[in-house]
Amino acid sequence: MKDQIFVIWSWEHLAWWTPNRCGYTEDLTLAGRYTFDEAADITVGHIPAGEEIAVVEAEALQRGRPRIYSLK
C-alpha cells in the first residue's frame, strides 16, 4: 500500500483536496495526488476523526465509489 498514490476526500467540504493541499474540487481529475506518507499526514489525527479520508487513486478513478482506508 505504501507505493500507491492517494486522493483525499473531505467530508467537511464534500470535495477532493486539490494539489499541494490548496483548496478543494468536486472533479476527481483535478484532485491532488499524494503519497502514502503525505496522505497519512493529512488524515491521521485529523479532528474530527474521519472527516478527511485517503482513497487509493486507482480505485477512486475505476469505481467511482472508493474503498476507504485507515492509514494508522
Tab-separated table of N, CA, C and O in Angstrom:
chain	number	residue	atom	x	y	z
A	1	MET	N	0.822	-1.195	0.000
A	1	MET	CA	0.000	0.000	0.000
A	1	MET	C	0.869	1.263	0.000
A	1	MET	O	0.450	2.275	-0.517
A	2	LYS	N	2.062	1.180	0.561
A	2	LYS	CA	2.902	2.378	0.650
A	2	LYS	C	3.344	2.899	-0.713
A	2	LYS	O	3.723	4.052	-0.833
A	3	ASP	N	3.297	2.061	-1.734
A	3	ASP	CA	3.729	2.516	-3.060
A	3	ASP	C	2.573	3.051	-3.899
A	3	ASP	O	2.772	3.476	-5.032
A	4	GLN	N	1.373	3.074	-3.351
A	4	GLN	CA	0.216	3.570	-4.086
A	4	GLN	C	0.072	5.084	-3.945
A	4	GLN	O	0.616	5.693	-3.037
A	5	ILE	N	-0.677	5.665	-4.850
A	5	ILE	CA	-0.977	7.093	-4.819
A	5	ILE	C	-2.405	7.264	-4.299
A	5	ILE	O	-3.306	6.502	-4.637
A	6	PHE	N	-2.610	8.289	-3.496
A	6	PHE	CA	-3.892	8.536	-2.852
A	6	PHE	C	-4.463	9.889	-3.246
A	6	PHE	O	-3.730	10.828	-3.561
A	7	VAL	N	-5.784	9.965	-3.204
A	7	VAL	CA	-6.502	11.231	-3.254
A	7	VAL	C	-7.193	11.372	-1.903
A	7	VAL	O	-7.431	10.377	-1.219
A	8	ILE	N	-7.491	12.600	-1.508
A	8	ILE	CA	-8.075	12.849	-0.188
A	8	ILE	C	-9.479	13.409	-0.349
A	8	ILE	O	-9.677	14.422	-1.027
A	9	TRP	N	-10.449	12.745	0.283
A	9	TRP	CA	-11.826	13.210	0.276
A	9	TRP	C	-12.104	13.959	1.570
A	9	TRP	O	-11.756	13.493	2.650
A	10	SER	N	-12.728	15.115	1.468
A	10	SER	CA	-13.113	15.910	2.628
A	10	SER	C	-14.622	15.825	2.810
A	10	SER	O	-15.381	16.301	1.958
A	11	TRP	N	-15.055	15.227	3.914
A	11	TRP	CA	-16.484	15.205	4.219
A	11	TRP	C	-16.965	16.599	4.601
A	11	TRP	O	-18.115	16.941	4.369
A	12	GLU	N	-16.094	17.405	5.170
A	12	GLU	CA	-16.467	18.770	5.554
A	12	GLU	C	-16.862	19.590	4.321
A	12	GLU	O	-17.841	20.328	4.328
A	13	HIS	N	-16.071	19.461	3.249
A	13	HIS	CA	-16.286	20.251	2.040
A	13	HIS	C	-17.001	19.478	0.921
A	13	HIS	O	-17.309	20.056	-0.121
A	14	LEU	N	-17.211	18.182	1.156
A	14	LEU	CA	-17.810	17.304	0.148
A	14	LEU	C	-17.097	17.444	-1.192
A	14	LEU	O	-17.713	17.610	-2.254
A	15	ALA	N	-15.772	17.377	-1.110
A	15	ALA	CA	-14.933	17.555	-2.298
A	15	ALA	C	-13.567	16.922	-2.058
A	15	ALA	O	-13.199	16.590	-0.925
A	16	TRP	N	-12.818	16.783	-3.148
A	16	TRP	CA	-11.457	16.254	-3.099
A	16	TRP	C	-10.474	17.385	-2.806
A	16	TRP	O	-10.680	18.511	-3.253
A	17	TRP	N	-9.406	17.061	-2.095
A	17	TRP	CA	-8.327	18.035	-1.899
A	17	TRP	C	-7.642	18.260	-3.251
A	17	TRP	O	-7.463	17.327	-4.032
A	18	THR	N	-7.241	19.496	-3.512
A	18	THR	CA	-6.515	19.800	-4.740
A	18	THR	C	-5.005	19.665	-4.486
A	18	THR	O	-4.577	19.448	-3.358
A	19	PRO	N	-4.176	19.784	-5.536
A	19	PRO	CA	-2.728	19.640	-5.352
A	19	PRO	C	-2.162	20.621	-4.324
A	19	PRO	O	-2.682	21.726	-4.138
A	20	ASN	N	-1.117	20.180	-3.676
A	20	ASN	CA	-0.381	20.986	-2.697
A	20	ASN	C	-1.239	21.427	-1.515
A	20	ASN	O	-0.964	22.449	-0.892
A	21	ARG	N	-2.311	20.669	-1.245
A	21	ARG	CA	-3.176	20.957	-0.095
A	21	ARG	C	-3.814	22.337	-0.182
A	21	ARG	O	-4.051	22.999	0.820
A	22	CYS	N	-4.061	22.802	-1.388
A	22	CYS	CA	-4.567	24.168	-1.608
A	22	CYS	C	-5.968	24.162	-2.196
A	22	CYS	O	-6.148	24.337	-3.401
A	23	GLY	N	-6.960	23.943	-1.370
A	23	GLY	CA	-8.333	24.033	-1.829
A	23	GLY	C	-8.977	22.689	-2.101
A	23	GLY	O	-8.422	21.637	-1.782
A	24	TYR	N	-10.163	22.761	-2.719
A	24	TYR	CA	-10.995	21.582	-2.916
A	24	TYR	C	-11.625	21.633	-4.299
A	24	TYR	O	-11.818	22.691	-4.861
A	25	THR	N	-11.961	20.447	-4.820
A	25	THR	CA	-12.636	20.345	-6.109
A	25	THR	C	-13.604	19.175	-6.073
A	25	THR	O	-13.333	18.161	-5.417
A	26	GLU	N	-14.705	19.302	-6.797
A	26	GLU	CA	-15.631	18.196	-6.930
A	26	GLU	C	-15.211	17.264	-8.066
A	26	GLU	O	-15.739	16.165	-8.198
A	27	ASP	N	-14.263	17.694	-8.873
A	27	ASP	CA	-13.794	16.946	-10.040
A	27	ASP	C	-12.583	16.098	-9.654
A	27	ASP	O	-11.505	16.634	-9.398
A	28	LEU	N	-12.756	14.790	-9.625
A	28	LEU	CA	-11.673	13.890	-9.235
A	28	LEU	C	-10.444	14.049	-10.126
A	28	LEU	O	-9.318	13.906	-9.655
A	29	THR	N	-10.631	14.376	-11.397
A	29	THR	CA	-9.477	14.532	-12.286
A	29	THR	C	-8.616	15.730	-11.898
A	29	THR	O	-7.451	15.803	-12.282
A	30	LEU	N	-9.166	16.671	-11.142
A	30	LEU	CA	-8.414	17.848	-10.697
A	30	LEU	C	-7.869	17.702	-9.272
A	30	LEU	O	-7.203	18.603	-8.768
A	31	ALA	N	-8.152	16.571	-8.644
A	31	ALA	CA	-7.703	16.348	-7.269
A	31	ALA	C	-6.193	16.198	-7.195
A	31	ALA	O	-5.548	15.770	-8.153
A	32	GLY	N	-5.642	16.558	-6.038
A	32	GLY	CA	-4.225	16.359	-5.806
A	32	GLY	C	-3.911	14.886	-5.625
A	32	GLY	O	-4.755	14.112	-5.172
A	33	ARG	N	-2.703	14.504	-5.992
A	33	ARG	CA	-2.233	13.131	-5.801
A	33	ARG	C	-1.190	13.160	-4.691
A	33	ARG	O	-0.289	13.996	-4.711
A	34	TYR	N	-1.341	12.240	-3.735
A	34	TYR	CA	-0.497	12.247	-2.550
A	34	TYR	C	0.109	10.868	-2.304
A	34	TYR	O	-0.535	9.849	-2.565
A	35	THR	N	1.332	10.855	-1.792
A	35	THR	CA	1.971	9.605	-1.399
A	35	THR	C	1.317	9.091	-0.126
A	35	THR	O	0.541	9.810	0.527
A	36	PHE	N	1.627	7.880	0.236
A	36	PHE	CA	1.116	7.289	1.474
A	36	PHE	C	1.438	8.190	2.662
A	36	PHE	O	0.571	8.499	3.474
A	37	ASP	N	2.702	8.613	2.767
A	37	ASP	CA	3.117	9.438	3.910
A	37	ASP	C	2.396	10.787	3.924
A	37	ASP	O	1.998	11.271	4.981
A	38	GLU	N	2.225	11.402	2.762
A	38	GLU	CA	1.502	12.676	2.696
A	38	GLU	C	0.039	12.484	3.096
A	38	GLU	O	-0.519	13.286	3.854
A	39	ALA	N	-0.583	11.424	2.581
A	39	ALA	CA	-1.982	11.149	2.909
A	39	ALA	C	-2.149	10.869	4.397
A	39	ALA	O	-3.097	11.337	5.025
A	40	ALA	N	-1.217	10.135	4.968
A	40	ALA	CA	-1.281	9.854	6.407
A	40	ALA	C	-1.126	11.138	7.208
A	40	ALA	O	-1.840	11.354	8.196
A	41	ASP	N	-0.237	12.010	6.778
A	41	ASP	CA	-0.027	13.287	7.477
A	41	ASP	C	-1.303	14.127	7.472
A	41	ASP	O	-1.615	14.799	8.448
A	42	ILE	N	-2.046	14.074	6.381
A	42	ILE	CA	-3.281	14.847	6.252
A	42	ILE	C	-4.406	14.235	7.088
A	42	ILE	O	-5.162	14.951	7.740
A	43	THR	N	-4.535	12.927	7.059
A	43	THR	CA	-5.721	12.280	7.620
A	43	THR	C	-5.584	11.769	9.047
A	43	THR	O	-6.542	11.821	9.811
A	44	VAL	N	-4.439	11.246	9.414
A	44	VAL	CA	-4.275	10.654	10.750
A	44	VAL	C	-4.250	11.759	11.795
A	44	VAL	O	-3.499	12.726	11.685
A	45	GLY	N	-5.109	11.626	12.767
A	45	GLY	CA	-5.172	12.608	13.841
A	45	GLY	C	-5.999	13.831	13.515
A	45	GLY	O	-6.076	14.766	14.303
A	46	HIS	N	-6.639	13.842	12.339
A	46	HIS	CA	-7.477	14.989	11.978
A	46	HIS	C	-8.661	15.067	12.923
A	46	HIS	O	-9.256	14.063	13.277
A	47	ILE	N	-8.990	16.257	13.339
A	47	ILE	CA	-10.114	16.471	14.250
A	47	ILE	C	-11.233	17.149	13.465
A	47	ILE	O	-11.005	18.211	12.893
A	48	PRO	N	-12.428	16.636	13.420
A	48	PRO	CA	-12.848	15.352	13.975
A	48	PRO	C	-12.372	14.184	13.118
A	48	PRO	O	-12.201	14.317	11.903
A	49	ALA	N	-12.182	13.068	13.779
A	49	ALA	CA	-11.694	11.862	13.098
A	49	ALA	C	-12.646	11.454	11.981
A	49	ALA	O	-13.855	11.546	12.115
A	50	GLY	N	-12.073	11.032	10.855
A	50	GLY	CA	-12.872	10.551	9.737
A	50	GLY	C	-13.381	11.626	8.804
A	50	GLY	O	-14.016	11.336	7.795
A	51	GLU	N	-13.088	12.881	9.098
A	51	GLU	CA	-13.565	13.967	8.238
A	51	GLU	C	-12.785	14.046	6.935
A	51	GLU	O	-13.325	14.411	5.899
A	52	GLU	N	-11.508	13.730	6.985
A	52	GLU	CA	-10.658	13.700	5.796
A	52	GLU	C	-10.201	12.254	5.628
A	52	GLU	O	-9.648	11.666	6.559
A	53	ILE	N	-10.441	11.674	4.452
A	53	ILE	CA	-10.100	10.269	4.248
A	53	ILE	C	-9.221	10.090	3.024
A	53	ILE	O	-9.353	10.802	2.033
A	54	ALA	N	-8.328	9.119	3.109
A	54	ALA	CA	-7.442	8.784	1.999
A	54	ALA	C	-8.064	7.670	1.176
A	54	ALA	O	-8.555	6.683	1.723
A	55	VAL	N	-8.025	7.829	-0.140
A	55	VAL	CA	-8.597	6.853	-1.062
A	55	VAL	C	-7.534	6.533	-2.105
A	55	VAL	O	-6.892	7.441	-2.646
A	56	VAL	N	-7.327	5.244	-2.379
A	56	VAL	CA	-6.372	4.861	-3.415
A	56	VAL	C	-6.856	5.433	-4.749
A	56	VAL	O	-8.001	5.223	-5.145
A	57	GLU	N	-5.995	6.184	-5.409
A	57	GLU	CA	-6.363	6.874	-6.650
A	57	GLU	C	-6.950	5.924	-7.691
A	57	GLU	O	-7.992	6.218	-8.281
A	58	ALA	N	-6.303	4.801	-7.918
A	58	ALA	CA	-6.763	3.867	-8.956
A	58	ALA	C	-8.178	3.383	-8.678
A	58	ALA	O	-8.989	3.256	-9.598
A	59	GLU	N	-8.494	3.129	-7.426
A	59	GLU	CA	-9.846	2.674	-7.084
A	59	GLU	C	-10.864	3.797	-7.234
A	59	GLU	O	-11.986	3.573	-7.690
A	60	ALA	N	-10.475	4.998	-6.849
A	60	ALA	CA	-11.389	6.133	-6.993
A	60	ALA	C	-11.718	6.368	-8.464
A	60	ALA	O	-12.873	6.581	-8.829
A	61	LEU	N	-10.714	6.288	-9.326
A	61	LEU	CA	-10.919	6.505	-10.755
A	61	LEU	C	-11.716	5.374	-11.402
A	61	LEU	O	-12.567	5.602	-12.249
A	62	GLN	N	-11.447	4.145	-10.976
A	62	GLN	CA	-12.086	2.990	-11.593
A	62	GLN	C	-13.518	2.785	-11.122
A	62	GLN	O	-14.405	2.511	-11.920
A	63	ARG	N	-13.746	2.919	-9.843
A	63	ARG	CA	-15.036	2.546	-9.275
A	63	ARG	C	-15.992	3.706	-9.076
A	63	ARG	O	-17.193	3.507	-9.044
A	64	GLY	N	-15.450	4.874	-8.858
A	64	GLY	CA	-16.322	5.994	-8.543
A	64	GLY	C	-16.802	5.950	-7.103
A	64	GLY	O	-17.094	6.965	-6.509
A	65	ARG	N	-16.850	4.764	-6.523
A	65	ARG	CA	-17.217	4.593	-5.111
A	65	ARG	C	-16.007	3.977	-4.438
A	65	ARG	O	-15.881	2.760	-4.322
A	66	PRO	N	-15.070	4.796	-3.966
A	66	PRO	CA	-13.804	4.312	-3.472
A	66	PRO	C	-13.912	3.552	-2.143
A	66	PRO	O	-14.804	3.775	-1.351
A	67	ARG	N	-12.956	2.673	-1.951
A	67	ARG	CA	-12.800	1.980	-0.678
A	67	ARG	C	-12.036	2.914	0.257
A	67	ARG	O	-11.070	3.551	-0.144
A	68	ILE	N	-12.441	2.989	1.486
A	68	ILE	CA	-11.821	3.878	2.462
A	68	ILE	C	-10.754	3.119	3.240
A	68	ILE	O	-10.965	1.985	3.655
A	69	TYR	N	-9.605	3.749	3.455
A	69	TYR	CA	-8.514	3.142	4.198
A	69	TYR	C	-8.183	3.946	5.435
A	69	TYR	O	-8.190	5.163	5.405
A	70	SER	N	-7.874	3.247	6.486
A	70	SER	CA	-7.295	3.890	7.670
A	70	SER	C	-5.789	3.792	7.505
A	70	SER	O	-5.252	2.719	7.272
A	71	LEU	N	-5.095	4.905	7.629
A	71	LEU	CA	-3.643	4.915	7.430
A	71	LEU	C	-2.898	4.915	8.763
A	71	LEU	O	-1.767	5.346	8.842
A	72	LYS	N	-3.526	4.427	9.796
A	72	LYS	CA	-2.864	4.364	11.109
A	72	LYS	C	-1.804	3.318	11.118
A	72	LYS	O	-1.883	2.322	10.485
